[in-house]
Coordinates of C-alpha atoms in Angstrom, one line a residue:
X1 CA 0.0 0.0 0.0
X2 CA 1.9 3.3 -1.5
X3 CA 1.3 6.7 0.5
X4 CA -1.2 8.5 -1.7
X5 CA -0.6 11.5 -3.5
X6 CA -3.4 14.4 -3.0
X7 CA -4.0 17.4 -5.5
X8 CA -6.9 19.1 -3.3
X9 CA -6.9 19.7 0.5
X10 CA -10.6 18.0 0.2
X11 CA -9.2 14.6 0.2
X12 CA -6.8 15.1 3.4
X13 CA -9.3 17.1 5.8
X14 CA -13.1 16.9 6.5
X15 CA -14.9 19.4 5.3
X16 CA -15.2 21.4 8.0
X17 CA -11.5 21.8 8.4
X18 CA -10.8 23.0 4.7
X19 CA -10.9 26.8 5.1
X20 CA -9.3 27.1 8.1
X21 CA -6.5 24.3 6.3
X22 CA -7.0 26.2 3.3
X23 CA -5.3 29.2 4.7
X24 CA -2.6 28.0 6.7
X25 CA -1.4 26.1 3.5
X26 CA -1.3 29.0 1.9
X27 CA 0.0 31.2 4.0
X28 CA 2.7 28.5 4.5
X29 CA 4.0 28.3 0.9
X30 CA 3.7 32.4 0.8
X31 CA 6.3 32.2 3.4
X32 CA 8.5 29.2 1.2
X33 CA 8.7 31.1 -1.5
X34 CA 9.7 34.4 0.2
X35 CA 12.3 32.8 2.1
X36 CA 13.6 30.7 -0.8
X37 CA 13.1 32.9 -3.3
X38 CA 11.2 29.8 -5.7
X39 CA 8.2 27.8 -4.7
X40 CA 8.2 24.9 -2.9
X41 CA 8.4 21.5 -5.1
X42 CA 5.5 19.4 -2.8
X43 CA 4.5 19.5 1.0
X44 CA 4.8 16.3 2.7
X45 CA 1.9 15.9 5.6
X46 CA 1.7 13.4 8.6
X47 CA -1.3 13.6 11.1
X48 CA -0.7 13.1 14.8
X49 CA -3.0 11.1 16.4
X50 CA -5.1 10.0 19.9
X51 CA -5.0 6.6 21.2
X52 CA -8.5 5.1 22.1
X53 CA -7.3 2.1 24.2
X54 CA -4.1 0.1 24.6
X55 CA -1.9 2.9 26.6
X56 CA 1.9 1.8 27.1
X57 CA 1.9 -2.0 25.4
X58 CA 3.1 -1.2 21.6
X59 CA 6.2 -1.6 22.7
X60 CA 5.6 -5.0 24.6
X61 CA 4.4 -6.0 21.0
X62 CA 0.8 -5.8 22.0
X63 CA -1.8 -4.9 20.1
X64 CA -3.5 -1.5 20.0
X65 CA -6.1 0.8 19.1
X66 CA -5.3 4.7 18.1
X67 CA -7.2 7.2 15.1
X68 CA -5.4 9.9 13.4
X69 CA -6.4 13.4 14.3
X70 CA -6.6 16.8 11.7
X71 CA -3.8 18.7 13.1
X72 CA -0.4 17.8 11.3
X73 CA 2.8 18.5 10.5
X74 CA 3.6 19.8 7.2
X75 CA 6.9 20.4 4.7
X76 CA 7.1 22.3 2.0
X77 CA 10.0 21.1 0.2
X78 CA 12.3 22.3 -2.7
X79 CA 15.0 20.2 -4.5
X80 CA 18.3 22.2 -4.2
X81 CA 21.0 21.9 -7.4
X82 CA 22.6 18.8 -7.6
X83 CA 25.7 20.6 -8.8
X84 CA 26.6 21.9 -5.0
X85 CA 27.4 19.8 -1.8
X86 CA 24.4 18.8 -1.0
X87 CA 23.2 20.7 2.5
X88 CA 19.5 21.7 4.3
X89 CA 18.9 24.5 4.9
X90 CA 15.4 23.8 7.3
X91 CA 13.3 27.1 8.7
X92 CA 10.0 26.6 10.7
X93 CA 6.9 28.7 10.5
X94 CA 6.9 29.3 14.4
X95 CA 10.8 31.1 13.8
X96 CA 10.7 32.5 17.5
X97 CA 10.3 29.0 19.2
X98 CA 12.4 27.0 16.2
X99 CA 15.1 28.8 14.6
X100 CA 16.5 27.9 11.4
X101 CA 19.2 25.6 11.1
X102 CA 21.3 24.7 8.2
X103 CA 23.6 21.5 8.0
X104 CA 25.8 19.9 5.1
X105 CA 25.1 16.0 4.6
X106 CA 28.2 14.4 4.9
X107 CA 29.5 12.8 2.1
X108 CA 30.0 9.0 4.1
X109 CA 28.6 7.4 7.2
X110 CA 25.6 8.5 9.0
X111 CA 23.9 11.8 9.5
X112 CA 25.1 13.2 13.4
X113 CA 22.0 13.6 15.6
X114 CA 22.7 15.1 19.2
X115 CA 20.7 13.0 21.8
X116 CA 21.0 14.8 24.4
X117 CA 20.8 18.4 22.5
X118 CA 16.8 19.7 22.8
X119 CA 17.3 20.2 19.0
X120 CA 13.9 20.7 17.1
X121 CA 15.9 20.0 14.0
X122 CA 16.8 16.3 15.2
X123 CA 13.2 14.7 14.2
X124 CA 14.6 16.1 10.4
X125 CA 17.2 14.3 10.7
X126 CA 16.2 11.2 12.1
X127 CA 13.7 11.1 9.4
X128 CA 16.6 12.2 6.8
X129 CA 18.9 9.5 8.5
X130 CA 16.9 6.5 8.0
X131 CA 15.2 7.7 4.5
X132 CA 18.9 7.8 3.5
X133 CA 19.2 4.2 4.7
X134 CA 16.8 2.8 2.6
X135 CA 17.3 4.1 -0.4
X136 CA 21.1 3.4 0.3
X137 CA 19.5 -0.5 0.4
X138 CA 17.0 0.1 -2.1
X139 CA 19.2 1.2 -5.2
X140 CA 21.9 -1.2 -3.7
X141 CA 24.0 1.8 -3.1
X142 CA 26.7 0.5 -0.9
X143 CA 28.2 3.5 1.2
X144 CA 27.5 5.6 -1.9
X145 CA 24.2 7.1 -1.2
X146 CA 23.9 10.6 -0.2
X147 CA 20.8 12.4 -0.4
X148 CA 19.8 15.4 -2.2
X149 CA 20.1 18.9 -0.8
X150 CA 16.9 20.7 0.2
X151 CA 15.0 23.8 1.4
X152 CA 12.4 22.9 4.0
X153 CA 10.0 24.9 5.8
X154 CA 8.5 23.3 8.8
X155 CA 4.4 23.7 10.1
X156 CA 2.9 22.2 12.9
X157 CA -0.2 22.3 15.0
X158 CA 0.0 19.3 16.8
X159 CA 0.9 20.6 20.4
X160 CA 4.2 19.5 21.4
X161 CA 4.2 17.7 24.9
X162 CA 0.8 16.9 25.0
X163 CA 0.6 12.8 23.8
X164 CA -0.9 13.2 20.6
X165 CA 2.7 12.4 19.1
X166 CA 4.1 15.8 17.4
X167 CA 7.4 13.8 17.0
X168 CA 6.2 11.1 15.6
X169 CA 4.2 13.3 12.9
X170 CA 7.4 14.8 12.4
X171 CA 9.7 12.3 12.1
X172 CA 6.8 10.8 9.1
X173 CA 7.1 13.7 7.2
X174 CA 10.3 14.3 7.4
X175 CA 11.3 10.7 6.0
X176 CA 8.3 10.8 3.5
X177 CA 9.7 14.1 2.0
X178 CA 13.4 12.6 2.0
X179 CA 12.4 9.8 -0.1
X180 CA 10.5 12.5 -2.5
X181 CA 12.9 14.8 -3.0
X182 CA 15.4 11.7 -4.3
X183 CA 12.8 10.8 -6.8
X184 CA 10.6 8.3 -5.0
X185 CA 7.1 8.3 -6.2
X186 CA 5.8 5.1 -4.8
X187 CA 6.6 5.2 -1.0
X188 CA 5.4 2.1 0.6
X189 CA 3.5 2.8 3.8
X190 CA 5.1 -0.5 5.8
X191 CA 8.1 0.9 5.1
X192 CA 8.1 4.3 6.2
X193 CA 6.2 3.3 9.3
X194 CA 9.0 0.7 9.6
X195 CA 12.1 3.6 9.4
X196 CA 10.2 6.1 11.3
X197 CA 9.7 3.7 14.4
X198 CA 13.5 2.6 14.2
X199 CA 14.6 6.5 13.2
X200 CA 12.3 8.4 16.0
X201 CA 14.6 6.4 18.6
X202 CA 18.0 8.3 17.7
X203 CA 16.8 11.4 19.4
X204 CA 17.0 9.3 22.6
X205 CA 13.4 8.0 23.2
X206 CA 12.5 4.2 22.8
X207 CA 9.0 4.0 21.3
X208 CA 7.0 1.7 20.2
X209 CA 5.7 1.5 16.5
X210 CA 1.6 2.8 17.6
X211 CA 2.6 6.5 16.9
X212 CA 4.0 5.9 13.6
X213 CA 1.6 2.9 12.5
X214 CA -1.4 6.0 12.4
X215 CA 0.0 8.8 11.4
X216 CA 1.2 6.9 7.9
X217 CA -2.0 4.3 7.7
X218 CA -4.9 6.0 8.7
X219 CA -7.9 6.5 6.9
X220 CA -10.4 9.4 7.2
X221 CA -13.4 7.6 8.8
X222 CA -11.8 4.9 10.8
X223 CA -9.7 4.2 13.3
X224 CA -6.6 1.9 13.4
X225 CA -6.2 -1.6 15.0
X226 CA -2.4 -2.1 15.0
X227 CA -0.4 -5.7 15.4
X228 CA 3.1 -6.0 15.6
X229 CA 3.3 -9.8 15.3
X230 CA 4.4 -11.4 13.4
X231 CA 5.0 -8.3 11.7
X232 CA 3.6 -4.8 11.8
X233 CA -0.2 -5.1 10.1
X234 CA -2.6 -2.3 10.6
X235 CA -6.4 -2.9 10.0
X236 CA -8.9 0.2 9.9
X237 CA -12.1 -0.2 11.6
X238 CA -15.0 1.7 11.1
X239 CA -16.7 3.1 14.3
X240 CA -20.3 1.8 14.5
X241 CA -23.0 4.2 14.7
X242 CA -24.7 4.5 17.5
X243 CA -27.7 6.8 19.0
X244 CA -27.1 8.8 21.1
X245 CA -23.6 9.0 18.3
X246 CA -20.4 8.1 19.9
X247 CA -17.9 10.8 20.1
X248 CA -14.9 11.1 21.5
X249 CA -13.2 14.5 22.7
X250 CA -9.5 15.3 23.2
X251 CA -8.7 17.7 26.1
X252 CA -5.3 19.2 26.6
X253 CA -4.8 19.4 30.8
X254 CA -1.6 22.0 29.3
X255 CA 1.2 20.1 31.8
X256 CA 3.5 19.4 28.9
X257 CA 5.5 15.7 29.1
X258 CA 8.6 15.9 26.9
X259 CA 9.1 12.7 26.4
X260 CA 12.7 13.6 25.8
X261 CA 13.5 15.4 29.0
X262 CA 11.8 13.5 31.7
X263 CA 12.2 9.9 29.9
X264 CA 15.1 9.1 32.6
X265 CA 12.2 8.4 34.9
X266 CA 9.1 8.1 33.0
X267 CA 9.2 6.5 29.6
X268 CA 12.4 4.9 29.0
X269 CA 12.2 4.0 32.5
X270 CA 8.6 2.1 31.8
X271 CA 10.4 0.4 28.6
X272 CA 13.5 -0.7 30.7
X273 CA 11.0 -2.0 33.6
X274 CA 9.2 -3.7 31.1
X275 CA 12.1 -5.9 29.7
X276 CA 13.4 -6.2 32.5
X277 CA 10.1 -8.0 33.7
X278 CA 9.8 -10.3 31.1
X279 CA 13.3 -11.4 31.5
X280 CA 12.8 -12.2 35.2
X281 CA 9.4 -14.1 34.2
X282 CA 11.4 -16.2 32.2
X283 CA 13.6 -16.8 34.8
X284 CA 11.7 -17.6 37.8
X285 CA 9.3 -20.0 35.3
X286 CA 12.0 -21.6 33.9
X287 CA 12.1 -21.3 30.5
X288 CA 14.3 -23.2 28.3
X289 CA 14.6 -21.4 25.2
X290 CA 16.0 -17.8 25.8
X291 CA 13.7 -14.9 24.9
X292 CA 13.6 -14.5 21.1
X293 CA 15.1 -11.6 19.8
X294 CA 12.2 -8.5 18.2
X295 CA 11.1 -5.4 16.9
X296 CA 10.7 -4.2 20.8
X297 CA 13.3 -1.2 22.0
X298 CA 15.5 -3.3 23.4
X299 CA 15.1 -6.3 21.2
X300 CA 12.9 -8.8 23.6
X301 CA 9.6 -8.2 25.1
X302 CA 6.7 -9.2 27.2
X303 CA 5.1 -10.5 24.1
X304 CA 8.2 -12.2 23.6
X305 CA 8.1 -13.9 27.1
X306 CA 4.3 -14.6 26.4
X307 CA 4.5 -16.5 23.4
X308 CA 7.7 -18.7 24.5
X309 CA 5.8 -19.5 27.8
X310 CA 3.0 -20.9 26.1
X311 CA 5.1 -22.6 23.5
X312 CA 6.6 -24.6 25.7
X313 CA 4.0 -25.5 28.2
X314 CA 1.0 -25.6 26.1
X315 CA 3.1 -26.5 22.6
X316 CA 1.7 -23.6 21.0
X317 CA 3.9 -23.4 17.7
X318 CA 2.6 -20.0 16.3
X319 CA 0.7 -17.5 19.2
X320 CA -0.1 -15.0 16.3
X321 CA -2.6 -17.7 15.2
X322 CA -4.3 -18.7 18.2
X323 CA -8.2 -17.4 18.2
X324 CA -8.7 -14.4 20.2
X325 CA -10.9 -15.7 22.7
X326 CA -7.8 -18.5 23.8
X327 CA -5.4 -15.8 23.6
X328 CA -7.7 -13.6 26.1
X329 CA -7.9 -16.5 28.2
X330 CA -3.5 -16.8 28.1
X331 CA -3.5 -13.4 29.5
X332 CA -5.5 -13.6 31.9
X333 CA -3.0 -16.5 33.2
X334 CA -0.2 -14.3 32.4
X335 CA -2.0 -11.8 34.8
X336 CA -1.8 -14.8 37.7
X337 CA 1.7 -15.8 37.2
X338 CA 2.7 -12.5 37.6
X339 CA 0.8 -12.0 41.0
X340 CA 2.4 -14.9 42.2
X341 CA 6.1 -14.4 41.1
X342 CA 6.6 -11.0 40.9
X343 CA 6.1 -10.7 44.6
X344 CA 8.0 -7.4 45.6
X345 CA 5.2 -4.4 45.9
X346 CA 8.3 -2.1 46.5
X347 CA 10.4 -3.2 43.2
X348 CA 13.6 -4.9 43.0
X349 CA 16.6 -2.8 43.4
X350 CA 19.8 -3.8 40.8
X351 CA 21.6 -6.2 43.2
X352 CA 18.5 -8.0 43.8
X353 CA 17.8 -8.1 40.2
X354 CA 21.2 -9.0 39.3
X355 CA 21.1 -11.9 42.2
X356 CA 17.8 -13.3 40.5
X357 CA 18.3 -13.0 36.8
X358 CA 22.6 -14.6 37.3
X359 CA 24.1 -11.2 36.3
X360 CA 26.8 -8.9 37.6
X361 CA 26.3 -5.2 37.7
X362 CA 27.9 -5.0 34.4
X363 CA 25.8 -7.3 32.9
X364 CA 22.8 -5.7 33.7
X365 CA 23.4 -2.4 32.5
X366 CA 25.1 -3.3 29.3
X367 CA 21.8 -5.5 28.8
X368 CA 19.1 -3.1 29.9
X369 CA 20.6 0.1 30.7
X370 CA 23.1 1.0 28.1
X371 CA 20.7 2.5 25.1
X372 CA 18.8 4.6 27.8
X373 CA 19.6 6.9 29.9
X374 CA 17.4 6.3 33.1
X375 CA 17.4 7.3 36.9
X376 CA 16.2 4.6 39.5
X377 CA 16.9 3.2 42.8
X378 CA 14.1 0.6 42.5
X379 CA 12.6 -1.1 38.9
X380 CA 8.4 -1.8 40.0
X381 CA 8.5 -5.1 37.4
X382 CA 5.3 -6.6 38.8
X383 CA 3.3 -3.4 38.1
X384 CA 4.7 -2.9 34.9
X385 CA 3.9 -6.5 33.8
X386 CA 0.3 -6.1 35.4
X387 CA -0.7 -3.1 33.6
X388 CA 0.7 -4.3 30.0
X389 CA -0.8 -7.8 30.1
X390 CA -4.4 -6.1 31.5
X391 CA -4.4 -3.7 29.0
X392 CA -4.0 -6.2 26.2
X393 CA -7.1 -7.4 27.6
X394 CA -8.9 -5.0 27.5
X395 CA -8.0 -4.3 24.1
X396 CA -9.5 -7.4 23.2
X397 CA -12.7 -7.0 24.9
X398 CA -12.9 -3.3 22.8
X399 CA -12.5 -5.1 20.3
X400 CA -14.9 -7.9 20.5
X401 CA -17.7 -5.4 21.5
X402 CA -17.5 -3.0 18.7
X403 CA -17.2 -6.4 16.2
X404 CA -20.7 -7.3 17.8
X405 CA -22.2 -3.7 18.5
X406 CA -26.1 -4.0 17.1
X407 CA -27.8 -1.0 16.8
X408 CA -30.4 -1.6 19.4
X409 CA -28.5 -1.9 21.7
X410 CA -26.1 1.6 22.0
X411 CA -26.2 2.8 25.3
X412 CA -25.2 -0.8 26.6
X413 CA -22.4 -0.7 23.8
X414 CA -21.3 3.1 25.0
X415 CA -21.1 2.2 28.8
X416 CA -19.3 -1.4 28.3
X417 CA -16.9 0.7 26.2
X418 CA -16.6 3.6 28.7
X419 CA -15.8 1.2 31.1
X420 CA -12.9 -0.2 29.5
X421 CA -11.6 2.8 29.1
X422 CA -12.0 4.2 32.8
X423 CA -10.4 0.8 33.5
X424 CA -7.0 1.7 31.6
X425 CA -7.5 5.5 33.5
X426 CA -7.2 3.4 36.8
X427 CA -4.5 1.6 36.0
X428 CA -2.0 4.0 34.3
X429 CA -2.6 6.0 37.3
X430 CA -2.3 3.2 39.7
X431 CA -0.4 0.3 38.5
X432 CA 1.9 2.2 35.4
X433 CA 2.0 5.2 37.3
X434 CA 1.9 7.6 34.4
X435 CA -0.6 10.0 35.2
X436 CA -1.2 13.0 36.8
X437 CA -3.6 14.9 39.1
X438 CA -4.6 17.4 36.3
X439 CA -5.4 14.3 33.8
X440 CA -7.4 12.8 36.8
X441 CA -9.5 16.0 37.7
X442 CA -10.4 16.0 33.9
X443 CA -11.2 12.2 33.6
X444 CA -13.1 13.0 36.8
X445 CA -15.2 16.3 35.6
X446 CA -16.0 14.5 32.3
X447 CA -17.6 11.4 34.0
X448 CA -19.4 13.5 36.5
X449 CA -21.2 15.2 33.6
X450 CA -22.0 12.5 31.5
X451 CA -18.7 10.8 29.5
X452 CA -19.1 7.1 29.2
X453 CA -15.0 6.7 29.5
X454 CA -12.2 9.0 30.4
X455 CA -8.5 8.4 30.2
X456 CA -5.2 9.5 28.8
X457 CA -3.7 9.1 25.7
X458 CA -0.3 8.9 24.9
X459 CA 3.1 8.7 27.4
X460 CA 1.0 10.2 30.2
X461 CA 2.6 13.0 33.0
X462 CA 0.7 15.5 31.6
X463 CA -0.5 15.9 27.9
X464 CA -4.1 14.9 27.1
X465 CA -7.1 12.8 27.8
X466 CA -9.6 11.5 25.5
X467 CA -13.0 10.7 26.2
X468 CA -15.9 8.6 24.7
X469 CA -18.9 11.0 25.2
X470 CA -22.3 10.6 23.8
X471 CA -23.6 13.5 21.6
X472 CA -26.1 14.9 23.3
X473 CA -23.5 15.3 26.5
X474 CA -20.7 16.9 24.8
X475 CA -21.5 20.4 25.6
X476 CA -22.7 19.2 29.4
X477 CA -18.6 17.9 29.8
X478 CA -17.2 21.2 27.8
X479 CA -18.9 23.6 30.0
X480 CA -17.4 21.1 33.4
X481 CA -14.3 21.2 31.6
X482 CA -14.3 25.3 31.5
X483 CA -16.2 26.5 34.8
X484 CA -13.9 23.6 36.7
X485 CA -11.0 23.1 35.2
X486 CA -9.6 26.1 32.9
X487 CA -10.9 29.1 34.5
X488 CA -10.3 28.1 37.8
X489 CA -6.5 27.6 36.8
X490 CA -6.2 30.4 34.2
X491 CA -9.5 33.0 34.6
X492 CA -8.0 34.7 32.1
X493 CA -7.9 32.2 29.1
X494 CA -9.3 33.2 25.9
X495 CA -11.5 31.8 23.9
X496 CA -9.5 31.0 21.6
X497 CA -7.1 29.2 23.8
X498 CA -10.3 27.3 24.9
X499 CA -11.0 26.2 21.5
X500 CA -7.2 24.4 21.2
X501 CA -7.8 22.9 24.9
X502 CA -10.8 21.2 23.4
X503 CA -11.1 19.1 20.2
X504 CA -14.2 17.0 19.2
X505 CA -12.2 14.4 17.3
X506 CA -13.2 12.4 14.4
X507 CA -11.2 9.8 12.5
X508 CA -8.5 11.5 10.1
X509 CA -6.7 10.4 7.5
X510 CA -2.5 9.4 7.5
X511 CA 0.2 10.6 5.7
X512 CA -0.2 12.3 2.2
X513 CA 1.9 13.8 -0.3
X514 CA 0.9 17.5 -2.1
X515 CA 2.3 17.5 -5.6
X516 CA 0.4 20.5 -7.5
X517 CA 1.1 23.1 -4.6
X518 CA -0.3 25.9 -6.7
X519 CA -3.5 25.0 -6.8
X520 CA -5.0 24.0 -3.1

């Protein structure tokens, strides 16, 4: 399936949206070809997006459940002459928060990207870094490849910090209008999902492959069931209609969560616990076969663990074929052997990991520790494990109940899915630990006036929540939202500011490249 190629903003936004979209576009290519002093070539566009259920197990290789949303991130790109060193020169419409940067591509070996530098730039490169890559492979290039030079200028409105993956979007355009600009015409969706999740990691956070897997697959209209074994496989599902009509609403608590900054002790520290857990699993149940090596961070998982256990104790040759129901039912035993073997409420420090698992010190940082940068006295395994193996099941009980949602029978349908939902609220904030008292006042205002299911969506610590709300109580929650939440923190916020906080989000569609920029 090839990345499509748009010539009207009609078939990238809803209706609604194309004015407004009309005149950001434009003003955005205005700017490209005052700075560069030529129009831009084609705008490259990736969606961020909001993740309905299955919070914190893509990278445990379990499935999940986002939609694309209409904000973006957009690049309007120009070919420089082949004649010169090839270099990018990269501005940003948003100049005062992003400054321009300019940077030769080096004629051999990979493109340098800063880690540790809080470089807005770096999410270019990584995309730039592993577009290169594969057309390196692609045109069996050997070390010869370099890419072309270009002029980019950078737009985003997907709030940065706030879990509806700005990065991600980023890093998806970026690569889709690397592969372009060198002559590409028929980009393969699998495969720039595939370099994005692998790329997105050299700015120093391990994700998992959910962000990328919507903004490039989406579909306006549906939203996104993602696998990642045996391989990544995205299937769109349509949302049933229901009366009163389901809805769901995005609201942005405004705590930003740079995933980058505070991933020492949040995120990377989740993926590291994570591993970590499924390696002590296998230890304390006595696997024979090691772990088999995946697509997860750090190259085994939970869902690794999973299907080894039951491979050897049930001879279950291939777990990505077992029915749904049997697989539920293997969770829900995963669930039990955790309780029972991951005993220590308080977490196991290093030395009493390294005691249990046959490692030294050395050993366990080179094997955990040495791709991340985290900060911990104590790793909470059996929480970690607990959460990811719950929320898989709940995934699959979403599932099953929009497979079998009949019409008469909505407001059942609404509160069973609610439920699910406030379920994974509960645990993130109690078991993962990755929420925060804003995100739980605004899960809590949106129940009290009438939401079916609040939670967060994305890392967590801060960001936003989403929220499956009837129709006719969408306004009831917005109003809670405003008279309880925003003006009591800021009595001063503007309407306008309002209107960003909250989003009434519909399916949108993934990424998309603009050839005929002169015509919108």
């Amino acid at each position: 399936m090839e990345v499509p190629a748009a010539t009207s903003l009609m078939e990238i936004y809803p209706e609604d949206a194309v004015p407004s979209e009309k005149q950001r576009w434009e003003l955005l290519l205005s700017e490209f070809e005052q700075k560069y002093e030529q129009p831009a070539g084609f705008v490259a566009r990736s969606p961020g997006r909001v993740n309905i259920i299955g919070e914190h197990i893509d990278y445990s290789l379990y499935e999940v459940f986002p939609m694309a949303v209409t904000a973006d991130v957009l690049l309007a790109v120009t070919v420089r002459p082949s004649t010169e060193p090839p270099r990018i020169r990269i501005a940003n419409a948003n100049k005062e928060k992003f400054p321009e940067r300019n940077f030769e591509i080096p004629p051999e070996g990979e493109i340098p990207i800063d880690a540790s530098s809080l470089e807005w730039s770096n999410y270019f490169k990584c995309g730039l870094r592993a577009a290169s890559k594969l057309l390196q492979q692609k045109r069996d290039a050997g070390d010869s490849f370099v890419s072309i030079g270009m002029d980019v200028l950078v737009d985003g409105n997907v709030p940065a910090g706030a879990g509806l993956s700005s990065s991600a979007a980023f890093v998806c355009s970026s690569a889709l209008a690397v592969m372009k600009a060198n002559g590409e015409d028929k980009i393969d969706k699998k495969e720039l999902t595939e370099l994005a999740i692998v790329s997105e990691r050299a700015v120093g956070v391990n994700s998992g492959g959910m962000d990328q897997s919507a903004s490039v697959f989406a579909l306006r209209g549906s939203a996104l069931y993602v696998s990642f074994v045996p391989e990544l496989s995205v299937r769109p599902v349509q949302i049933p209609r229901t009366d009163p009509e389901m809805t769901f609403v995005v609201a942005h608590s405004f705590v930003t969560s740079n995933k980058q900054e505070s991933g020492p002790v949040c995120y990377n520290l989740r993926v590291v616990e994570c591993t970590m857990a499924a390696a002590l699993l296998a230890k304390v149940v006595r696997l024979k076969s090691p772990l088999p090596k995946d697509s997860s961070p750090l190259g085994t998982s939970l869902r690794g663990f999973h299907d080894t256990f039951f491979m050897e104790n049930e001879g279950v040759a291939d777990n990505s074929k077992t029915p749904v129901a049997e697989f539920e039912k293997q969770l829900e035993k995963l669930v039990q052997l955790t309780e029972d073997y991951l005993i220590q409420e308080e977490g196991y420090t290093r030395e009493q990991l390294c005691d249990l698992l046959g490692m030294s010190i050395e050993q366990l940082h080179d094997r955990f520790l040495s791709s991340l940068l985290v900060r911990a006295e104590f790793f909470k395994l059996r929480q970690r494990a607990l959460h990811v193996f719950g929320e898989a099941i709940r995934v699959i009980k979403f599932m099953s109940l929009l497979a079998s949602a009949g019409p008469e029978e909505s407001n059942k349908l609404l509160e069973e899915l609610g439920g699910l939902m406030n379920q994974t609220q509960d645990s993130c904030r109690d078991i993962y630990e990755c929420s925060c008292p804003e995100l739980d006042e605004l899960c809590f205002l949106a129940r009290s006036a009438g939401a079916c299911g609040s939670r967060l969506t994305g890392a967590g610590w801060g960001g936003c929540s989403v929220h499956l709300v009837p129709k006719d109580k969408v306004e009831a929650v917005k109003d809670s939202w405003i008279n309880e939440y925003y003006k009591k923190r800021w009595p001063d916020i503007t309407d306008e500011r309002l209107k960003e906080a909250i989003v009434v989000s519909k399916p949108g569609s993934g990424s998309y490249i603009f050839k005929n920029v002169g015509v919108l």
